[in-house]
Amino acid sequence: MGEKGLLLVISGPSGTGKGTVVRALQRANSSLRLSISATTRLPRDGEVDGVDYYFMERDIFKKMIEEGQLLEWAKVYGNYYGTPSHFVRDALERGNDIILEIDIQGALQVKEKLPEAVLVFIAPPSKTELQTRLLGRKSDSREEIEKRLKCMTGEMKLAGGYDYIVVNDSINRALDNIHAIIMAEKCRTWRQQSIIEQLSQPGS
Ligand code: 5GP
């Protein structure tokens, strides 16, 4: 039986650039697979069912909760989001590394169920910088931006439950830090049992 895969969970306030970070990580590590979430929100322009999300009606989502098909789920900005359990568990057993891009409530549920999950919180360098980035996106109204900034204050209070905080002041520095985290986590003693056993056998 090979080593179990690494489960990397990435979260962060909207506007911190976590989407960019996740896409860059996938490009750099062809073995890192992104779990596709289920959601009740409507697809945005260009989003494809089964690629960006599994888009579904609320009753189907609720049935998935009742049947225990979700590793975690949460209501974010009025819509439900959740991670299908079977994909993550099967992939980890097969030794594949998985990345989840989910909100804080979901990430903390994952940590409870799978304590070996590695939780990385992407933080903006400052409130002002986050505000500038959100304004720059031009996709949200002033009220929406205010709502997201307020939301960040609450989210930061929960960030203490994460294993790592990576400040995204420069995308390359943030990526270097996450690559270092992945490498260090792969060297964890509990992941290296086979080499310990192999080298501790008596004889030449
Ligand atoms: P968006 O609608 O902009 O794609 O995502 C909104 C928020 O939902 C983001 O913070 C994103 O990380 C979070 N999210 C996406 N998928 C999941 C999921 O499966 N579970 C949880 N808990 N949050 C998710």
PDB file of C-alpha atoms and ligand atoms in Angstrom:
ATOM      1  CA  MET A   1       0.000   0.000   0.000  1.00  0.00           C
ATOM      2  CA  GLY A   2       1.512   3.366  -1.051  1.00  0.00           C
ATOM      3  CA  GLU A   3       1.474   6.618   0.902  1.00  0.00           C
ATOM      4  CA  LYS A   4      -1.853   8.389   1.313  1.00  0.00           C
ATOM      5  CA  GLY A   5      -2.238  11.583  -0.721  1.00  0.00           C
ATOM      6  CA  LEU A   6      -1.977  15.050   0.786  1.00  0.00           C
ATOM      7  CA  LEU A   7      -5.202  16.971   1.361  1.00  0.00           C
ATOM      8  CA  LEU A   8      -4.544  20.686   0.988  1.00  0.00           C
ATOM      9  CA  VAL A   9      -7.376  23.036   1.934  1.00  0.00           C
ATOM     10  CA  ILE A  10      -7.133  26.639   0.770  1.00  0.00           C
ATOM     11  CA  SER A  11      -9.395  29.413   2.058  1.00  0.00           C
ATOM     12  CA  GLY A  12      -9.292  33.158   2.345  1.00  0.00           C
ATOM     13  CA  PRO A  13     -11.479  36.226   2.093  1.00  0.00           C
ATOM     14  CA  SER A  14     -12.846  37.085  -1.322  1.00  0.00           C
ATOM     15  CA  GLY A  15     -10.337  39.282  -3.178  1.00  0.00           C
ATOM     16  CA  THR A  16      -7.211  37.712  -1.664  1.00  0.00           C
ATOM     17  CA  GLY A  17      -6.361  36.001  -4.930  1.00  0.00           C
ATOM     18  CA  LYS A  18      -6.914  32.433  -3.755  1.00  0.00           C
ATOM     19  CA  GLY A  19      -8.361  31.450  -7.144  1.00  0.00           C
ATOM     20  CA  THR A  20      -5.159  32.628  -8.841  1.00  0.00           C
ATOM     21  CA  VAL A  21      -3.062  30.779  -6.259  1.00  0.00           C
ATOM     22  CA  VAL A  22      -5.015  27.543  -6.772  1.00  0.00           C
ATOM     23  CA  ARG A  23      -4.756  27.714 -10.574  1.00  0.00           C
ATOM     24  CA  ALA A  24      -1.001  28.384 -10.388  1.00  0.00           C
ATOM     25  CA  LEU A  25      -0.533  25.465  -7.956  1.00  0.00           C
ATOM     26  CA  GLN A  26      -2.345  23.140 -10.336  1.00  0.00           C
ATOM     27  CA  ARG A  27      -0.198  24.280 -13.258  1.00  0.00           C
ATOM     28  CA  ALA A  28       2.977  23.713 -11.243  1.00  0.00           C
ATOM     29  CA  ASN A  29       1.952  20.303  -9.809  1.00  0.00           C
ATOM     30  CA  SER A  30       0.311  18.083 -12.385  1.00  0.00           C
ATOM     31  CA  SER A  31      -0.421  15.510  -9.656  1.00  0.00           C
ATOM     32  CA  LEU A  32      -2.469  17.977  -7.590  1.00  0.00           C
ATOM     33  CA  ARG A  33      -6.182  17.472  -8.305  1.00  0.00           C
ATOM     34  CA  LEU A  34      -8.878  20.013  -7.572  1.00  0.00           C
ATOM     35  CA  SER A  35     -12.051  18.672  -6.008  1.00  0.00           C
ATOM     36  CA  ILE A  36     -15.184  19.944  -7.767  1.00  0.00           C
ATOM     37  CA  SER A  37     -17.751  21.251  -5.295  1.00  0.00           C
ATOM     38  CA  ALA A  38     -21.509  20.964  -5.421  1.00  0.00           C
ATOM     39  CA  THR A  39     -23.430  24.243  -5.219  1.00  0.00           C
ATOM     40  CA  THR A  40     -26.938  25.625  -5.364  1.00  0.00           C
ATOM     41  CA  ARG A  41     -25.780  28.941  -6.834  1.00  0.00           C
ATOM     42  CA  LEU A  42     -26.478  29.658 -10.495  1.00  0.00           C
ATOM     43  CA  PRO A  43     -23.614  29.300 -12.989  1.00  0.00           C
ATOM     44  CA  ARG A  44     -21.839  32.541 -13.921  1.00  0.00           C
ATOM     45  CA  ASP A  45     -21.080  33.339 -17.545  1.00  0.00           C
ATOM     46  CA  GLY A  46     -18.627  30.787 -18.901  1.00  0.00           C
ATOM     47  CA  GLU A  47     -18.933  28.368 -15.974  1.00  0.00           C
ATOM     48  CA  VAL A  48     -19.532  24.749 -16.940  1.00  0.00           C
ATOM     49  CA  ASP A  49     -21.387  22.102 -14.932  1.00  0.00           C
ATOM     50  CA  GLY A  50     -19.030  19.324 -13.838  1.00  0.00           C
ATOM     51  CA  VAL A  51     -15.972  21.523 -14.498  1.00  0.00           C
ATOM     52  CA  ASP A  52     -16.346  24.589 -12.262  1.00  0.00           C
ATOM     53  CA  TYR A  53     -19.005  23.166  -9.965  1.00  0.00           C
ATOM     54  CA  TYR A  54     -21.781  20.576  -9.921  1.00  0.00           C
ATOM     55  CA  PHE A  55     -24.689  23.001 -10.138  1.00  0.00           C
ATOM     56  CA  MET A  56     -27.861  21.655  -8.546  1.00  0.00           C
ATOM     57  CA  GLU A  57     -31.248  22.467  -7.036  1.00  0.00           C
ATOM     58  CA  ARG A  58     -31.534  22.895  -3.267  1.00  0.00           C
ATOM     59  CA  ASP A  59     -33.569  19.709  -2.748  1.00  0.00           C
ATOM     60  CA  ILE A  60     -30.882  17.610  -4.437  1.00  0.00           C
ATOM     61  CA  PHE A  61     -28.176  19.314  -2.336  1.00  0.00           C
ATOM     62  CA  LYS A  62     -30.174  18.689   0.856  1.00  0.00           C
ATOM     63  CA  LYS A  63     -30.594  15.031  -0.136  1.00  0.00           C
ATOM     64  CA  MET A  64     -26.799  14.771  -0.472  1.00  0.00           C
ATOM     65  CA  ILE A  65     -26.439  16.166   3.074  1.00  0.00           C
ATOM     66  CA  GLU A  66     -29.017  13.717   4.439  1.00  0.00           C
ATOM     67  CA  GLU A  67     -27.357  10.777   2.716  1.00  0.00           C
ATOM     68  CA  GLY A  68     -23.945  11.757   4.133  1.00  0.00           C
ATOM     69  CA  GLN A  69     -22.478  12.275   0.669  1.00  0.00           C
ATOM     70  CA  LEU A  70     -20.700  15.511   1.604  1.00  0.00           C
ATOM     71  CA  LEU A  71     -17.403  15.706   3.463  1.00  0.00           C
ATOM     72  CA  GLU A  72     -18.380  19.243   4.497  1.00  0.00           C
ATOM     73  CA  TRP A  73     -20.913  21.853   3.497  1.00  0.00           C
ATOM     74  CA  ALA A  74     -21.717  25.477   4.292  1.00  0.00           C
ATOM     75  CA  LYS A  75     -24.032  28.320   3.363  1.00  0.00           C
ATOM     76  CA  VAL A  76     -21.943  31.101   1.830  1.00  0.00           C
ATOM     77  CA  TYR A  77     -23.485  34.417   0.706  1.00  0.00           C
ATOM     78  CA  GLY A  78     -26.954  32.752   0.663  1.00  0.00           C
ATOM     79  CA  ASN A  79     -26.048  29.655  -1.382  1.00  0.00           C
ATOM     80  CA  TYR A  80     -25.058  26.159  -0.351  1.00  0.00           C
ATOM     81  CA  TYR A  81     -21.653  24.720  -1.207  1.00  0.00           C
ATOM     82  CA  GLY A  82     -20.241  21.293  -0.385  1.00  0.00           C
ATOM     83  CA  THR A  83     -17.445  18.832  -1.117  1.00  0.00           C
ATOM     84  CA  PRO A  84     -18.473  15.402  -2.427  1.00  0.00           C
ATOM     85  CA  SER A  85     -16.916  12.922  -0.040  1.00  0.00           C
ATOM     86  CA  HIS A  86     -16.296   9.942  -2.318  1.00  0.00           C
ATOM     87  CA  PHE A  87     -13.948  11.765  -4.734  1.00  0.00           C
ATOM     88  CA  VAL A  88     -11.720  13.087  -1.944  1.00  0.00           C
ATOM     89  CA  ARG A  89     -11.560   9.857   0.047  1.00  0.00           C
ATOM     90  CA  ASP A  90     -10.941   7.638  -3.025  1.00  0.00           C
ATOM     91  CA  ALA A  91      -8.260   9.936  -4.434  1.00  0.00           C
ATOM     92  CA  LEU A  92      -6.425  10.157  -1.098  1.00  0.00           C
ATOM     93  CA  GLU A  93      -6.481   6.368  -0.717  1.00  0.00           C
ATOM     94  CA  ARG A  94      -5.012   6.041  -4.209  1.00  0.00           C
ATOM     95  CA  GLY A  95      -2.179   8.366  -3.136  1.00  0.00           C
ATOM     96  CA  ASN A  96      -3.302  11.395  -5.147  1.00  0.00           C
ATOM     97  CA  ASP A  97      -2.854  14.885  -3.703  1.00  0.00           C
ATOM     98  CA  ILE A  98      -6.074  16.892  -3.530  1.00  0.00           C
ATOM     99  CA  ILE A  99      -6.757  20.577  -3.224  1.00  0.00           C
ATOM    100  CA  LEU A 100     -10.003  22.024  -1.886  1.00  0.00           C
ATOM    101  CA  GLU A 101     -10.824  25.694  -2.320  1.00  0.00           C
ATOM    102  CA  ILE A 102     -13.555  26.172   0.258  1.00  0.00           C
ATOM    103  CA  ASP A 103     -14.729  28.643   2.889  1.00  0.00           C
ATOM    104  CA  ILE A 104     -13.666  28.672   6.549  1.00  0.00           C
ATOM    105  CA  GLN A 105     -16.737  26.921   7.959  1.00  0.00           C
ATOM    106  CA  GLY A 106     -16.146  24.038   5.542  1.00  0.00           C
ATOM    107  CA  ALA A 107     -12.385  23.923   6.123  1.00  0.00           C
ATOM    108  CA  LEU A 108     -12.833  23.548   9.882  1.00  0.00           C
ATOM    109  CA  GLN A 109     -15.312  20.673   9.311  1.00  0.00           C
ATOM    110  CA  VAL A 110     -12.735  18.939   7.090  1.00  0.00           C
ATOM    111  CA  LYS A 111     -10.076  19.281   9.814  1.00  0.00           C
ATOM    112  CA  GLU A 112     -12.428  17.673  12.311  1.00  0.00           C
ATOM    113  CA  LYS A 113     -13.162  14.701  10.055  1.00  0.00           C
ATOM    114  CA  LEU A 114      -9.693  14.341   8.540  1.00  0.00           C
ATOM    115  CA  PRO A 115      -7.150  15.793  11.017  1.00  0.00           C
ATOM    116  CA  GLU A 116      -4.292  15.110   8.591  1.00  0.00           C
ATOM    117  CA  ALA A 117      -5.710  17.755   6.206  1.00  0.00           C
ATOM    118  CA  VAL A 118      -3.420  20.762   5.809  1.00  0.00           C
ATOM    119  CA  LEU A 119      -5.318  24.043   6.151  1.00  0.00           C
ATOM    120  CA  VAL A 120      -3.799  27.100   4.490  1.00  0.00           C
ATOM    121  CA  PHE A 121      -5.372  30.511   4.921  1.00  0.00           C
ATOM    122  CA  ILE A 122      -4.512  33.124   2.290  1.00  0.00           C
ATOM    123  CA  ALA A 123      -4.613  36.568   3.883  1.00  0.00           C
ATOM    124  CA  PRO A 124      -4.429  39.966   2.194  1.00  0.00           C
ATOM    125  CA  PRO A 125      -1.499  42.187   3.265  1.00  0.00           C
ATOM    126  CA  SER A 126      -3.935  44.761   4.704  1.00  0.00           C
ATOM    127  CA  LYS A 127      -7.582  45.841   4.749  1.00  0.00           C
ATOM    128  CA  THR A 128      -6.796  48.774   2.473  1.00  0.00           C
ATOM    129  CA  GLU A 129      -5.144  46.493  -0.073  1.00  0.00           C
ATOM    130  CA  LEU A 130      -8.123  44.112  -0.019  1.00  0.00           C
ATOM    131  CA  GLN A 131     -10.506  47.038  -0.531  1.00  0.00           C
ATOM    132  CA  THR A 132      -8.415  48.259  -3.478  1.00  0.00           C
ATOM    133  CA  ARG A 133      -8.430  44.771  -5.031  1.00  0.00           C
ATOM    134  CA  LEU A 134     -12.193  44.362  -4.590  1.00  0.00           C
ATOM    135  CA  LEU A 135     -12.835  47.805  -6.106  1.00  0.00           C
ATOM    136  CA  GLY A 136     -10.488  46.933  -8.983  1.00  0.00           C
ATOM    137  CA  ARG A 137     -12.506  43.828  -9.888  1.00  0.00           C
ATOM    138  CA  LYS A 138     -15.446  46.107 -10.765  1.00  0.00           C
ATOM    139  CA  SER A 139     -17.753  43.089 -10.424  1.00  0.00           C
ATOM    140  CA  ASP A 140     -19.280  43.986  -7.070  1.00  0.00           C
ATOM    141  CA  SER A 141     -21.333  46.931  -5.820  1.00  0.00           C
ATOM    142  CA  ARG A 142     -20.140  49.188  -2.963  1.00  0.00           C
ATOM    143  CA  GLU A 143     -22.544  47.430  -0.560  1.00  0.00           C
ATOM    144  CA  GLU A 144     -21.272  44.045  -1.675  1.00  0.00           C
ATOM    145  CA  ILE A 145     -17.683  45.164  -1.063  1.00  0.00           C
ATOM    146  CA  GLU A 146     -18.590  46.491   2.385  1.00  0.00           C
ATOM    147  CA  LYS A 147     -20.292  43.149   3.128  1.00  0.00           C
ATOM    148  CA  ARG A 148     -17.182  41.221   2.058  1.00  0.00           C
ATOM    149  CA  LEU A 149     -14.856  43.434   4.134  1.00  0.00           C
ATOM    150  CA  LYS A 150     -17.073  42.957   7.198  1.00  0.00           C
ATOM    151  CA  CYS A 151     -17.081  39.243   6.489  1.00  0.00           C
ATOM    152  CA  MET A 152     -13.264  39.250   6.456  1.00  0.00           C
ATOM    153  CA  THR A 153     -13.120  40.637   9.991  1.00  0.00           C
ATOM    154  CA  GLY A 154     -15.161  37.662  11.200  1.00  0.00           C
ATOM    155  CA  GLU A 155     -13.168  35.219   9.077  1.00  0.00           C
ATOM    156  CA  MET A 156      -9.840  36.452  10.482  1.00  0.00           C
ATOM    157  CA  LYS A 157     -11.071  35.545  13.977  1.00  0.00           C
ATOM    158  CA  LEU A 158     -11.396  31.920  12.831  1.00  0.00           C
ATOM    159  CA  ALA A 159      -8.093  31.867  10.943  1.00  0.00           C
ATOM    160  CA  GLY A 160      -6.376  30.711  14.172  1.00  0.00           C
ATOM    161  CA  GLY A 161      -7.763  27.226  13.463  1.00  0.00           C
ATOM    162  CA  TYR A 162      -5.624  26.953  10.307  1.00  0.00           C
ATOM    163  CA  ASP A 163      -2.239  25.244  10.107  1.00  0.00           C
ATOM    164  CA  TYR A 164      -0.643  28.016   8.033  1.00  0.00           C
ATOM    165  CA  ILE A 165      -1.318  31.644   7.153  1.00  0.00           C
ATOM    166  CA  VAL A 166       0.153  32.826   3.859  1.00  0.00           C
ATOM    167  CA  VAL A 167       0.055  36.561   3.189  1.00  0.00           C
ATOM    168  CA  ASN A 168      -0.524  37.215  -0.497  1.00  0.00           C
ATOM    169  CA  ASP A 169       1.495  40.419  -0.929  1.00  0.00           C
ATOM    170  CA  SER A 170       3.102  38.962  -4.041  1.00  0.00           C
ATOM    171  CA  ILE A 171       1.717  35.961  -5.912  1.00  0.00           C
ATOM    172  CA  ASN A 172       5.167  34.438  -6.450  1.00  0.00           C
ATOM    173  CA  ARG A 173       6.095  34.727  -2.780  1.00  0.00           C
ATOM    174  CA  ALA A 174       2.745  33.229  -1.755  1.00  0.00           C
ATOM    175  CA  LEU A 175       3.294  30.325  -4.179  1.00  0.00           C
ATOM    176  CA  ASP A 176       6.848  29.745  -2.906  1.00  0.00           C
ATOM    177  CA  ASN A 177       5.480  29.569   0.627  1.00  0.00           C
ATOM    178  CA  ILE A 178       2.767  27.080  -0.321  1.00  0.00           C
ATOM    179  CA  HIS A 179       5.242  24.899  -2.220  1.00  0.00           C
ATOM    180  CA  ALA A 180       7.452  24.908   0.875  1.00  0.00           C
ATOM    181  CA  ILE A 181       4.445  23.899   3.008  1.00  0.00           C
ATOM    182  CA  ILE A 182       3.629  21.009   0.635  1.00  0.00           C
ATOM    183  CA  MET A 183       7.234  19.791   0.679  1.00  0.00           C
ATOM    184  CA  ALA A 184       7.486  19.976   4.463  1.00  0.00           C
ATOM    185  CA  GLU A 185       4.149  18.209   4.940  1.00  0.00           C
ATOM    186  CA  LYS A 186       5.309  15.390   2.639  1.00  0.00           C
ATOM    187  CA  CYS A 187       8.303  14.869   4.957  1.00  0.00           C
ATOM    188  CA  ARG A 188       6.143  14.470   8.079  1.00  0.00           C
ATOM    189  CA  THR A 189       7.335  11.495  10.114  1.00  0.00           C
ATOM    190  CA  TRP A 190       3.928   9.763   9.959  1.00  0.00           C
ATOM    191  CA  ARG A 191       4.124   9.870   6.153  1.00  0.00           C
ATOM    192  CA  GLN A 192       7.591   8.319   6.150  1.00  0.00           C
ATOM    193  CA  GLN A 193       6.818   5.115   8.051  1.00  0.00           C
ATOM    194  CA  SER A 194       7.795   2.885   5.137  1.00  0.00           C
ATOM    195  CA  ILE A 195      11.333   4.323   4.941  1.00  0.00           C
ATOM    196  CA  ILE A 196      11.707   4.078   8.724  1.00  0.00           C
ATOM    197  CA  GLU A 197      10.631   0.421   8.648  1.00  0.00           C
ATOM    198  CA  GLN A 198      12.800  -0.379   5.640  1.00  0.00           C
ATOM    199  CA  LEU A 199      15.944   1.182   7.103  1.00  0.00           C
ATOM    200  CA  SER A 200      15.443  -0.145  10.610  1.00  0.00           C
ATOM    201  CA  GLN A 201      15.446  -3.810   9.504  1.00  0.00           C
ATOM    202  CA  PRO A 202      18.423  -5.671  10.944  1.00  0.00           C
ATOM    203  CA  GLY A 203      20.996  -7.094   8.518  1.00  0.00           C
ATOM    204  CA  SER A 204      23.111  -5.632   5.743  1.00  0.00           C
TER     205      SER A 204
HETATM  206  P1  5GP B   1     -18.008  31.461  -5.584  1.00  0.00           P
HETATM  207  O1  5GP B   1     -19.495  31.446  -5.607  1.00  0.00           O
HETATM  208  O2  5GP B   1     -17.439  32.835  -5.709  1.00  0.00           O
HETATM  209  O3  5GP B   1     -17.424  30.481  -6.579  1.00  0.00           O
HETATM  210  O4  5GP B   1     -17.557  30.922  -4.153  1.00  0.00           O
HETATM  211  C1  5GP B   1     -18.000  31.575  -2.988  1.00  0.00           C
HETATM  212  C2  5GP B   1     -17.325  30.978  -1.769  1.00  0.00           C
HETATM  213  O5  5GP B   1     -17.697  29.609  -1.602  1.00  0.00           O
HETATM  214  C3  5GP B   1     -15.796  30.971  -1.836  1.00  0.00           C
HETATM  215  O6  5GP B   1     -15.308  31.452  -0.587  1.00  0.00           O
HETATM  216  C4  5GP B   1     -15.429  29.529  -2.026  1.00  0.00           C
HETATM  217  O7  5GP B   1     -14.167  29.222  -1.441  1.00  0.00           O
HETATM  218  C5  5GP B   1     -16.547  28.847  -1.268  1.00  0.00           C
HETATM  219  N1  5GP B   1     -16.735  27.462  -1.689  1.00  0.00           N
HETATM  220  C6  5GP B   1     -16.642  26.942  -2.938  1.00  0.00           C
HETATM  221  N2  5GP B   1     -16.850  25.618  -2.911  1.00  0.00           N
HETATM  222  C7  5GP B   1     -17.076  25.276  -1.619  1.00  0.00           C
HETATM  223  C8  5GP B   1     -17.343  24.025  -0.937  1.00  0.00           C
HETATM  224  O8  5GP B   1     -17.403  22.951  -1.510  1.00  0.00           O
HETATM  225  N3  5GP B   1     -17.526  24.107   0.407  1.00  0.00           N
HETATM  226  C9  5GP B   1     -17.453  25.271   1.107  1.00  0.00           C
HETATM  227  N4  5GP B   1     -17.623  25.207   2.416  1.00  0.00           N
HETATM  228  N5  5GP B   1     -17.200  26.450   0.511  1.00  0.00           N
HETATM  229  C10 5GP B   1     -17.014  26.448  -0.830  1.00  0.00           C
END
